[in-house]
XYZ file of C-alpha atoms in Angstrom:
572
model
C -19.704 17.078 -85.350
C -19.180 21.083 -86.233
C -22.608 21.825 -84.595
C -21.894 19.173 -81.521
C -18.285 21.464 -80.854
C -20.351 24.508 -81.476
C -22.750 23.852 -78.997
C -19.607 22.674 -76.412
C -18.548 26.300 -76.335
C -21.132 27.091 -74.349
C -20.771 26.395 -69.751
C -22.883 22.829 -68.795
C -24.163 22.795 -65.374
C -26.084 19.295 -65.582
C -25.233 15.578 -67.624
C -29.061 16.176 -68.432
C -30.164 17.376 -72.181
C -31.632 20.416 -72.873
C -33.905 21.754 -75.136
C -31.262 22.281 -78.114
C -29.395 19.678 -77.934
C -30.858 15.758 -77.253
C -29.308 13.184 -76.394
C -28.185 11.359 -79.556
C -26.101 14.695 -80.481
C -24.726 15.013 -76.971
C -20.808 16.230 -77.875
C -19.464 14.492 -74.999
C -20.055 10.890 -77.030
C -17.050 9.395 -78.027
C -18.842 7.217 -80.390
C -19.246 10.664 -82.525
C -15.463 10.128 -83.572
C -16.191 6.708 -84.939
C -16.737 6.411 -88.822
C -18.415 3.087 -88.209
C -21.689 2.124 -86.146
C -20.474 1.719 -82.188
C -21.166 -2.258 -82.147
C -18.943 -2.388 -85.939
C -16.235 -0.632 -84.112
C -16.429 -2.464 -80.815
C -16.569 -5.917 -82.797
C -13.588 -4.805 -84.866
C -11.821 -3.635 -82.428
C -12.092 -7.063 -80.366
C -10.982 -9.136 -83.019
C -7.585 -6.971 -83.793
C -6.837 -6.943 -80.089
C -7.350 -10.807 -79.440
C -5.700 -11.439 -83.286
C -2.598 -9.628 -82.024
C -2.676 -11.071 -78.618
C -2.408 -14.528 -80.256
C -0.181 -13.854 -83.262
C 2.815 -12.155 -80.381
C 2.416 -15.333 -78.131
C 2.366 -18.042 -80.913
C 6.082 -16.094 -82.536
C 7.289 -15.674 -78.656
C 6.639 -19.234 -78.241
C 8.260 -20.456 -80.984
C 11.362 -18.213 -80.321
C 11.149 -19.464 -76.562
C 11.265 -23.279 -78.336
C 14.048 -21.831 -80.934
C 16.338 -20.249 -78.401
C 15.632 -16.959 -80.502
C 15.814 -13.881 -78.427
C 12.795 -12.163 -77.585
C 14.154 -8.997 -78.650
C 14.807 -9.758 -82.083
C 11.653 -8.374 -83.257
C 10.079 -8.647 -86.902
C 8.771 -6.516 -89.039
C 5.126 -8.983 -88.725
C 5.430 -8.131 -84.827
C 6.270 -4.929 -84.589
C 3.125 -4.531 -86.789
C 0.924 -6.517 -84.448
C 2.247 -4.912 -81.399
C 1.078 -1.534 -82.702
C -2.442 -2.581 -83.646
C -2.200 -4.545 -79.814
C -1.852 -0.955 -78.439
C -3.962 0.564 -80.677
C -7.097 -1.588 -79.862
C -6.311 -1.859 -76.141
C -6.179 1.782 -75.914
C -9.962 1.907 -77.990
C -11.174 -0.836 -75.620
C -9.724 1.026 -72.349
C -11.117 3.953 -73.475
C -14.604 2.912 -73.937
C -15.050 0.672 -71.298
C -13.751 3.347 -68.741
C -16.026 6.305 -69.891
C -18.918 5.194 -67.720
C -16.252 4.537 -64.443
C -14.704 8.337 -65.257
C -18.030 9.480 -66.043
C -19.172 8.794 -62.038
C -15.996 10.050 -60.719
C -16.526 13.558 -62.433
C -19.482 14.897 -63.316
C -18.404 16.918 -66.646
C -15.320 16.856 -68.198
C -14.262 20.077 -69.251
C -15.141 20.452 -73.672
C -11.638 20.759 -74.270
C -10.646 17.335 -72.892
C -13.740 15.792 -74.627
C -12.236 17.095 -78.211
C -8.694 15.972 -77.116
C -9.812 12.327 -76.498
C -11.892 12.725 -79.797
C -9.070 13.667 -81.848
C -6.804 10.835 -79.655
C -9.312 8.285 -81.123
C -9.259 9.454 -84.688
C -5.894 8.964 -84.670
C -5.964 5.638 -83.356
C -8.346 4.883 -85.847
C -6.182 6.216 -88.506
C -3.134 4.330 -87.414
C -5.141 0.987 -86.960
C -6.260 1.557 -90.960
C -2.850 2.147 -92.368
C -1.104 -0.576 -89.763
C -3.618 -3.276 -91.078
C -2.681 -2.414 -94.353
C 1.449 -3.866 -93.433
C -0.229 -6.854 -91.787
C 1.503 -10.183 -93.144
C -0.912 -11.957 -95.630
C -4.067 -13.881 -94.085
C -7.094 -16.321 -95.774
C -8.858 -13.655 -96.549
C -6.123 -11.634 -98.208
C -5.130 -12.718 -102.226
C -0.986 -13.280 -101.889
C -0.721 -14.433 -105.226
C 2.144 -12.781 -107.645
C 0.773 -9.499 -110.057
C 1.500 -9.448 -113.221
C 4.882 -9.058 -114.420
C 5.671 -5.823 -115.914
C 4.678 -3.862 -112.572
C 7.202 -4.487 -109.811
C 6.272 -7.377 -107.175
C 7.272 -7.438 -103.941
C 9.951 -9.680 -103.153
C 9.511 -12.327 -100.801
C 11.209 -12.710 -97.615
C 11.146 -15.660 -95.095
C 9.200 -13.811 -91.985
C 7.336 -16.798 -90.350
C 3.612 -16.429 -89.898
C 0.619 -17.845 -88.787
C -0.747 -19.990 -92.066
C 3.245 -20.771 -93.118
C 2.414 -18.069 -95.799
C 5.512 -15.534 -96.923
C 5.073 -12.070 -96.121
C 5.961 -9.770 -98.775
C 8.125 -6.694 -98.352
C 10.170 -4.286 -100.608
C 12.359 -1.749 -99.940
C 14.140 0.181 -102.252
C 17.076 -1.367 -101.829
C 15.952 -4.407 -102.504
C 14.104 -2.959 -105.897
C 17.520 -1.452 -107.382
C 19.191 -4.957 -106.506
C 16.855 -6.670 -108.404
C 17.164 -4.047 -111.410
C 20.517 -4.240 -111.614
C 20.799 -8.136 -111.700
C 17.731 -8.344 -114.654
C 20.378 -5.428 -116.444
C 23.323 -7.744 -116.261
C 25.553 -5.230 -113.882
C 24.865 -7.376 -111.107
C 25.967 -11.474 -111.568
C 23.359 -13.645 -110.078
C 26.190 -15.099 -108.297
C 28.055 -12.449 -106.307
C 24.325 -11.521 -104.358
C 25.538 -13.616 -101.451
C 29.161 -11.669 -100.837
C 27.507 -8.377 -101.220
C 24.727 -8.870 -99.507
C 25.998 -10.857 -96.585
C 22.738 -12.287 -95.754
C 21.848 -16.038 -98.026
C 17.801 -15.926 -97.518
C 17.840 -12.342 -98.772
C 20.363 -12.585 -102.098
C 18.090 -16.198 -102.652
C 15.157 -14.077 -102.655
C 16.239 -11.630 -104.484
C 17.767 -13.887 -106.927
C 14.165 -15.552 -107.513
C 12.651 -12.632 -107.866
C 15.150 -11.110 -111.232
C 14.470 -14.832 -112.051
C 10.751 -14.435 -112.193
C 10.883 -10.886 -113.937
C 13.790 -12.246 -116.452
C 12.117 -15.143 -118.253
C 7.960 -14.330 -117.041
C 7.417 -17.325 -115.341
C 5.817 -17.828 -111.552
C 8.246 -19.950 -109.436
C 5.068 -19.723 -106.867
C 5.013 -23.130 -106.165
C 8.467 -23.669 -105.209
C 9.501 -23.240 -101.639
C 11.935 -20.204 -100.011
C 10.981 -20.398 -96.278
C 12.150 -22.838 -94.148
C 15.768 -23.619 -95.677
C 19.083 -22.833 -94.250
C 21.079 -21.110 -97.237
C 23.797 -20.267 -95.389
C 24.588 -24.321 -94.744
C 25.087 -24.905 -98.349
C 26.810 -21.740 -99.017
C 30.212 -22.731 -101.223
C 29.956 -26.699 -101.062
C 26.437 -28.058 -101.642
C 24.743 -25.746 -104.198
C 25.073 -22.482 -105.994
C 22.488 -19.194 -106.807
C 19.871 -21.404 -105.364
C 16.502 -19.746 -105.707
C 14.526 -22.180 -103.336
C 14.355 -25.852 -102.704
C 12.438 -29.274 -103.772
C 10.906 -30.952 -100.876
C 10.804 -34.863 -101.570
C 9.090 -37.623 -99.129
C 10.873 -39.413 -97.178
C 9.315 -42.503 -96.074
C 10.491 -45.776 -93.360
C 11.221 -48.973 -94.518
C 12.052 -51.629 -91.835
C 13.079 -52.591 -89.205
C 16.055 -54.463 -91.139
C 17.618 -56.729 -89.642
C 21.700 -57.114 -90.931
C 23.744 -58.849 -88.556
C 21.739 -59.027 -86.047
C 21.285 -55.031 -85.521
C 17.687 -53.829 -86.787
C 17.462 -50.396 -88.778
C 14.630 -48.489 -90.130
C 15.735 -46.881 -93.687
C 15.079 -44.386 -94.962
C 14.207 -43.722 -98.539
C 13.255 -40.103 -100.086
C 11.145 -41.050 -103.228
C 8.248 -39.531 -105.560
C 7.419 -43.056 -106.709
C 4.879 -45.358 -105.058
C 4.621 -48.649 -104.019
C 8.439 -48.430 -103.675
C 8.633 -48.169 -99.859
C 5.738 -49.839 -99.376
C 7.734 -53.207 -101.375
C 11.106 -52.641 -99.852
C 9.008 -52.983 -96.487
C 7.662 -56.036 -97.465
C 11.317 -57.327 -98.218
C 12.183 -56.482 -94.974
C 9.419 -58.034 -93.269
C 10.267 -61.503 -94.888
C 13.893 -61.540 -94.213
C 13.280 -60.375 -90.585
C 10.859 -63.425 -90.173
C 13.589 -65.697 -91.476
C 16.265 -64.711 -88.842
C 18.052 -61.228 -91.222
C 20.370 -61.162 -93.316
C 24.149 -61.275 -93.090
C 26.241 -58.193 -94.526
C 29.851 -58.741 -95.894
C 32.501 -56.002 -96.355
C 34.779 -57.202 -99.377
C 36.796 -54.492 -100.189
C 37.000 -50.492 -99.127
C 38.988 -48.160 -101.220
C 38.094 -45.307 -103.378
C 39.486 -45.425 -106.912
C 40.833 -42.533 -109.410
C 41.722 -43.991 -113.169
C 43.725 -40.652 -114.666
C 45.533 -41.355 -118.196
C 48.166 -39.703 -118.815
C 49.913 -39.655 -122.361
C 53.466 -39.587 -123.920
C 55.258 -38.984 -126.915
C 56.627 -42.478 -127.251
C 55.172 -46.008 -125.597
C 59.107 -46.197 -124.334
C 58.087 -43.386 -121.846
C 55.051 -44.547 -120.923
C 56.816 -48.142 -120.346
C 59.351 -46.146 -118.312
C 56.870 -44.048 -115.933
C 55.062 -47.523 -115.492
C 58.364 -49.454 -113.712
C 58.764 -46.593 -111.728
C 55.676 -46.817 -110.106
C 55.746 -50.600 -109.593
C 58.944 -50.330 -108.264
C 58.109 -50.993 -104.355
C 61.474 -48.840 -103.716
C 59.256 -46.168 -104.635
C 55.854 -46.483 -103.115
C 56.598 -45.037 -99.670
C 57.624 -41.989 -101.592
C 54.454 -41.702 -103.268
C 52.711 -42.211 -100.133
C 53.915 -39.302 -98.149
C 53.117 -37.173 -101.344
C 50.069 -38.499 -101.668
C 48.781 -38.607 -98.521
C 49.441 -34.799 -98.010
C 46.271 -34.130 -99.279
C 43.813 -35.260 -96.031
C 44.274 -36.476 -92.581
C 42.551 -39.726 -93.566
C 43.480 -40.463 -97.369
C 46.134 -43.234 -97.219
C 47.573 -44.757 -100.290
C 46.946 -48.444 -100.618
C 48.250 -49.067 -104.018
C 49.006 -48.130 -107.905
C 48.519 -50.593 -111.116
C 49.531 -49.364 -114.576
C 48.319 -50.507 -117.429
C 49.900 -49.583 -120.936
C 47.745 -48.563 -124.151
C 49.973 -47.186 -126.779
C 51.882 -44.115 -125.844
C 49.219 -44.033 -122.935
C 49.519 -44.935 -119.694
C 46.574 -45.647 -117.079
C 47.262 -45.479 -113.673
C 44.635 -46.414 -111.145
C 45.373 -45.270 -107.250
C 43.356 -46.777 -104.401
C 43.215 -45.407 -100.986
C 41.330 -45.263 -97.880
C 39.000 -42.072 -97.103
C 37.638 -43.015 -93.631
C 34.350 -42.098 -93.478
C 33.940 -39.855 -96.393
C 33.041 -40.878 -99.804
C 36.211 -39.842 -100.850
C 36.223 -38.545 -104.231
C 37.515 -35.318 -104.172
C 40.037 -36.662 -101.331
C 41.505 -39.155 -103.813
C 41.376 -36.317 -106.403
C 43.604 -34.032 -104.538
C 45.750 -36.626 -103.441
C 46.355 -37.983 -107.387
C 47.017 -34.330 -108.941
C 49.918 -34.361 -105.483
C 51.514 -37.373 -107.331
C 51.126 -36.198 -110.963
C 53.060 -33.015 -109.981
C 55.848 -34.749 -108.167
C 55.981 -37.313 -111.223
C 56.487 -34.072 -113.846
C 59.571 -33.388 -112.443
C 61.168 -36.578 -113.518
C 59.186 -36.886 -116.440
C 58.597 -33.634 -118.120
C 57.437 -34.650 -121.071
C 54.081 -36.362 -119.191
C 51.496 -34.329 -121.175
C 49.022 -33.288 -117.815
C 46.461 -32.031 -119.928
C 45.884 -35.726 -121.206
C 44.651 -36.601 -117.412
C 41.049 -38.090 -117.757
C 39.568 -39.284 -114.195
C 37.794 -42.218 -115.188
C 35.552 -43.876 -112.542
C 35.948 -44.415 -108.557
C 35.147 -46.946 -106.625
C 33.879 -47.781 -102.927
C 32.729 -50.360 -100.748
C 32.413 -53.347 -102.005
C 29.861 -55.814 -100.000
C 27.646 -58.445 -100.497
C 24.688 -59.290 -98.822
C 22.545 -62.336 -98.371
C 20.051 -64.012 -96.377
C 17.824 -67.334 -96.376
C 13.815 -67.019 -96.728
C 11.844 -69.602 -95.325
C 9.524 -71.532 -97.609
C 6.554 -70.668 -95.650
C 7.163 -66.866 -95.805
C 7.665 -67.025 -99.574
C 4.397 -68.191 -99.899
C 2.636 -66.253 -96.812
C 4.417 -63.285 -97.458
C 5.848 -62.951 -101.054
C 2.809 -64.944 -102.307
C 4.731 -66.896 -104.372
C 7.160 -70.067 -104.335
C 10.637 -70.620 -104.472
C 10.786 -72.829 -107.449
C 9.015 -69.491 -109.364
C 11.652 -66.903 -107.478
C 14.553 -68.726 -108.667
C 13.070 -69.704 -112.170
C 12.390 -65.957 -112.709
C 15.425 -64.593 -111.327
C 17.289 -66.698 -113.868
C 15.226 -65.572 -117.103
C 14.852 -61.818 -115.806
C 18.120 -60.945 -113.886
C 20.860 -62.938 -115.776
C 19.830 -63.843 -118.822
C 17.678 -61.409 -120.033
C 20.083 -58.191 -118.439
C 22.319 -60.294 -120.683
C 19.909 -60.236 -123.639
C 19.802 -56.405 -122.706
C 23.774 -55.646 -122.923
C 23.434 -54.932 -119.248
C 26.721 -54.171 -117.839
C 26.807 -54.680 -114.062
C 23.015 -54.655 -114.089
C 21.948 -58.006 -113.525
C 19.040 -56.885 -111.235
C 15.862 -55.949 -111.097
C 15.520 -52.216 -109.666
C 18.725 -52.118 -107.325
C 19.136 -48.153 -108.641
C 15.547 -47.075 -107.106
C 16.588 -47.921 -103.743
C 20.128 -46.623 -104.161
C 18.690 -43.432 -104.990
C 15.880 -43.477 -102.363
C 18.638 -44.116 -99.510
C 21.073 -41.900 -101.128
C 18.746 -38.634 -101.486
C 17.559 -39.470 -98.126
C 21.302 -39.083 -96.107
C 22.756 -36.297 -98.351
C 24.993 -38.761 -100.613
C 26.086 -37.754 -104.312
C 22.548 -38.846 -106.247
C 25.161 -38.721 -109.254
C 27.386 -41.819 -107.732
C 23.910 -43.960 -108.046
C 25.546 -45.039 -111.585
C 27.885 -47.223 -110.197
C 26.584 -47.649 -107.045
C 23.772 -49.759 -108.167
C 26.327 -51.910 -109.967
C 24.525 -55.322 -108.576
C 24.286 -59.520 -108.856
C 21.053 -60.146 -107.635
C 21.231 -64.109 -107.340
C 18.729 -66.901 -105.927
C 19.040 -70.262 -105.006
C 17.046 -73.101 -103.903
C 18.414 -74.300 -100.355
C 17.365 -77.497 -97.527
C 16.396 -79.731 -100.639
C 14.332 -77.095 -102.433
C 12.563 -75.973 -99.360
C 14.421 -72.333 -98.818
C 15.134 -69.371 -100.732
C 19.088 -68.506 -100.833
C 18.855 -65.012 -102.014
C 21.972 -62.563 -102.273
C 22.899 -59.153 -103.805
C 26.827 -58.668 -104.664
C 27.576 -54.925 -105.082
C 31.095 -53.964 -105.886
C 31.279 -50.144 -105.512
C 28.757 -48.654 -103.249
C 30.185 -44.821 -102.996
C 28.880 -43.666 -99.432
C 29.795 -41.161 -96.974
C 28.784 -40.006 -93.395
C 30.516 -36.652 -93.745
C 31.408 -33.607 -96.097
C 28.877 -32.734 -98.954
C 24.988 -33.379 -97.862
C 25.445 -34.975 -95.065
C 26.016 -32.250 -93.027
C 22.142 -30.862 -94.097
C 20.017 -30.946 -91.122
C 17.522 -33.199 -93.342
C 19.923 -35.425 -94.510
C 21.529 -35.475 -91.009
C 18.712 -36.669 -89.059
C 18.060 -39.576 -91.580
C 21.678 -40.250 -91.142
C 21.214 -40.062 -87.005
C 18.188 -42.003 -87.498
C 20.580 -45.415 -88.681
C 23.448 -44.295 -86.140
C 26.169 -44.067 -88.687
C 25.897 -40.088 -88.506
C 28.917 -37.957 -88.940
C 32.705 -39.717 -88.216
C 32.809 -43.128 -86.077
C 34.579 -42.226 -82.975
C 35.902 -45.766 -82.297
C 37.261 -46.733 -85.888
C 37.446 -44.116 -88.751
C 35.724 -45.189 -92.112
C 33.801 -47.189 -89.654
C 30.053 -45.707 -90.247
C 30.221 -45.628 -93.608
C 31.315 -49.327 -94.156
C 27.556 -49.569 -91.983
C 26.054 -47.332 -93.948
C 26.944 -49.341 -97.221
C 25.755 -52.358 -95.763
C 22.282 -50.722 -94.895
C 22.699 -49.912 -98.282
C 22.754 -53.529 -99.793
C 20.437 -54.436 -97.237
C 17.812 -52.531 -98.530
C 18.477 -53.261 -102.333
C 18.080 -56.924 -101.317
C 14.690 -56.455 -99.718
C 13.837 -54.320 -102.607
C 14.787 -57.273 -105.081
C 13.118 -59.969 -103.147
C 9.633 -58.073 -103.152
C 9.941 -56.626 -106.536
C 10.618 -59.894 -107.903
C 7.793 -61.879 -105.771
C 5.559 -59.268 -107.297
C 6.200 -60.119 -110.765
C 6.320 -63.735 -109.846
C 2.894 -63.916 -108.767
C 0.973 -61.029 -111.092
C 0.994 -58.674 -108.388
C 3.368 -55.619 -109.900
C 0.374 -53.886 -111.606
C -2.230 -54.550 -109.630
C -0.114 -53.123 -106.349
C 1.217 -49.706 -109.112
C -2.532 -49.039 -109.808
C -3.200 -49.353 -106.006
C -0.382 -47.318 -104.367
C 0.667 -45.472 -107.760
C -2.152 -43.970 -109.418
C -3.904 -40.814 -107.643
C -7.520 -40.780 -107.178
C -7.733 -37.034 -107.116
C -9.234 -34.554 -109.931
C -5.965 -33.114 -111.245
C -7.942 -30.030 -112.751
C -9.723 -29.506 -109.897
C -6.591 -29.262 -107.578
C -5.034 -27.375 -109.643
C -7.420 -24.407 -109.823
């Protein structure tokens, strides 16, 4: 290159080559100013251009589908728009040598070493931007070791799904200062003002704090500012869980498809088959028994007299409307339906039911309580408040049954009635007896309650008493027909508040059309949404137990529950 400018100094009167210099060491080449091979260059050079031609339109695209502004641009695209104009400018420029090249005969030596020096620096900015450029198959994205500092990850959306890493110093002294202690874990959301970023940075102090990879667990793709003071705290990520379809159900006379988030198998694939056989013998019919949510404090005296005392003031219906008002303070749809005492001692258990609409209702019936246990200290100041246990709630109460033909035991359950009931009698009742089973006389009505309950964002910790069940079975039309019915007394479901306002959890929710507050009758969608509920524990109970009937549990476990894939092999 120092001889080729040498040689430029010197006035050209022809394109032709003269004795000094040939053509391969022509100065007016801008291959010269290429450090690789012309057709390396070109084929690089191609590939960036049409790489960040597609990369911009897929992210505009999706921002288009998103209702994301186009001019909110990422760090990922401002990246590719540089190496765009970086490579178009290459491509322009080589391509349009030979059309310049006609137009004038020589270009002045000066102009040649501008364009030369142009080029190297478009080289040199193409190398250091494709160094930023988010992480592709070819590129290693797994974590470094420990002690060094890692990037942190943030949630910019690429290509393969993959996170791209970034850290800024900010960032870095954030993360110091929370593995120090001087920053709590907890406060990174107020201070930060932005969820995704204090979750990532949370993870990360995690990771450095106790040495252990949370690489498998998922950041992108969550909203963290949905669940930001109600549904979970210092979250560092978030479990993803199948959800799959069972159904079409058909409860009185309305068909829904449920859904059920579960890691076990064979459990959808059963409750389906319950569903299938009580659809073929015309559905089942759903009965709402009871709704009212339930709070059991204790409160405790220093004689039984006072506790006898507090308990004829509260049975006294002079009083009740009083209560009421103070009780109903606590929520727009909270209304007290009634109060029962019962004495043990110098203790005194009062148990409030009320109505909570279409909530679940527990912390409703909470607040309300702790209104009437403050207006109660006034005349009764020796009530000792820090004696107040909340014991259980309650919900809907509903039972559920439906009449299986004989055929479709046998065609369908592969089994017969006279076996169903037989077993249901050793298995259910007497043996959950046997057991010490209390309110358990089932066979698995807590798998479904869970499945349904993960699936629309209810309290997975209610499933306790939720899958409180009678599962009972009777032979009908002289011995022909299955009578089969589940009796559940305190299904604790919600369409609002809590995790049913996740967008997950809310279109499993839309899915059954009992999503947010009924319009036409409050507390009307969740009454529905219990009886999907007991719907799908019977179908669950009338499969599970045709499987056991006829030999088929393991057989269908080592089937649909047992993987067939090297688990050494997919994990390396």
């Amino acid at each position: 290159m120092e001889a080729g400018r040498r040689s430029s100094t010197k006035p050209v009167q022809s394109l032709k080559p003269t004795k000094t210099v040939s053509v391969d060491e022509d100065p007016t080449k801008a291959s010269d100013a290429l450090p690789l091979p012309l057709h390396l260059s070109n084929a690089v050079f191609f590939t960036l251009f049409f790489s960040a031609v597609y990369f911009l339109l897929s992210h505009w695209r999706e921002k288009i589908r998103t209702s994301t502004p186009l001019s909110a641009v990422t760090f990922s695209e401002i990246i590719a728009i540089l190496a765009f104009v970086a490579s178009f400018i290459y491509l322009l420029g080589y391509f349009g040598i030979d059309f310049v090249q006609s137009l004038i005969l020589r270009p002045q030596t000066e102009v040649w070493n501008s364009e030369d020096d142009d080029e190297v620096a478009d080289v040199l900015l193409r190398k250091e931007d494709a160094r930023k450029v988010p992480c592709g198959q070819a590129l290693d994205c797994s974590l470094p070791p420990l002690p060094p500092p890692v990037p942190i990850v943030t949630v910019q959306k690429v290509l393969d799904e993959k996170p791209v890493t970034v850290l800024t110093e900010e960032d870095e002294e954030i993360i110091k200062s929370v593995v120090a202690g001087t920053t709590p874990s907890y406060s990174l959301e107020s201070k930060l003002g932005d969820c995704k970023r204090a979750a990532a940075i949370r993870r990360e102090a995690l990771q450095r704090l106790t040495g252990k990879s949370l690489e498998g667990l998922p950041l992108d793709g969550f909203d963290y500012e949905s669940i930001l003071g109600q549904c979970c705290e210092m979250p560092v990520g978030y479990v993803q869980i199948p959800v799959g379809i069972a159904g079409p159900l058909l409860i009185n006379g309305r068909e829904y498809s449920v859904p059920m988030a579960t890691t076990e198998g064979c459990l959808v694939a059963s409750t389906n088959r319950g569903c299938k056989a009580i659809h073929l013998s015309g559905g089942a019919t759903s009965t709402l028994l009871k709704d009212g949510m339930t709070r059991a404090p204790v409160v405790r005296f220093g004689t039984a007299k006072r506790a006898a005392d507090l308990k004829l003031y509260l049975e006294d219906p002079d009083n009740f409307d009083t209560l009421a008002v103070v009780f109903n303070r606590s929520s727009r749809f909270g209304r007290l339906q009634g109060i029962k005492c019962a004495i043990a001692g110098k203790n005194l258990y009062l148990r409030f039911t009320c109505t909570t609409g279409d909530a679940m209702g527990m912390n409703m019936v909470s607040k309300g309580v702790q209104n009437v246990l403050d207006f109660l200290q006034t005349d009764f100041p020796d009530m000792d408040p820090a004696a107040v246990n909340w014991i259980e709630g309650r919900g809907k109460s509903v039972v559920c049954e439906a009449i299986i033909k004989g055929d479709v035991v046998r065609k369908v359950l592969k089994t017969t009635v006279e076996s169903l009931v037989e077993l249901n009698m050793l298995k259910n009742l007497t043996g959950s007896a046997m057991a010490g089973a209390l309110g358990g006389f089932n066979a698995h009505a807590s798998n479904i309650v869970t499945a349904v309950y993960i699936a629309t964002g209810q309290d997975p910790a209610q499933n306790v008493e939720s899958s409180h069940c009678i599962t009972m079975m009777e032979a009908v039309n002289d011995g022909k027909d299955l009578h089969i019915s589940v009796t559940m007394p305190s299904i604790e479901v919600g369409t609002v508040g809590g995790g049913t306002q996740l967008a997950s959890q809310s279109a499993c929710l839309n899915l059954l059309g009992v999503k947010g507050a009924s319009k036409e009758s409050a507390g009307a969608n969740s009454r529905m949404l219990a009886a999907v509920v007991a719907g799908a524990v019977l179908a669950g109970e009338l499969s599970l137990m045709s499987a056991l009937a006829a030999g088929q549990l393991v057989k269908s476990h080592m089937k649909y529950n047992r993987s067939n894939k090297d688990v050494s092999k997919a994990s390396s």
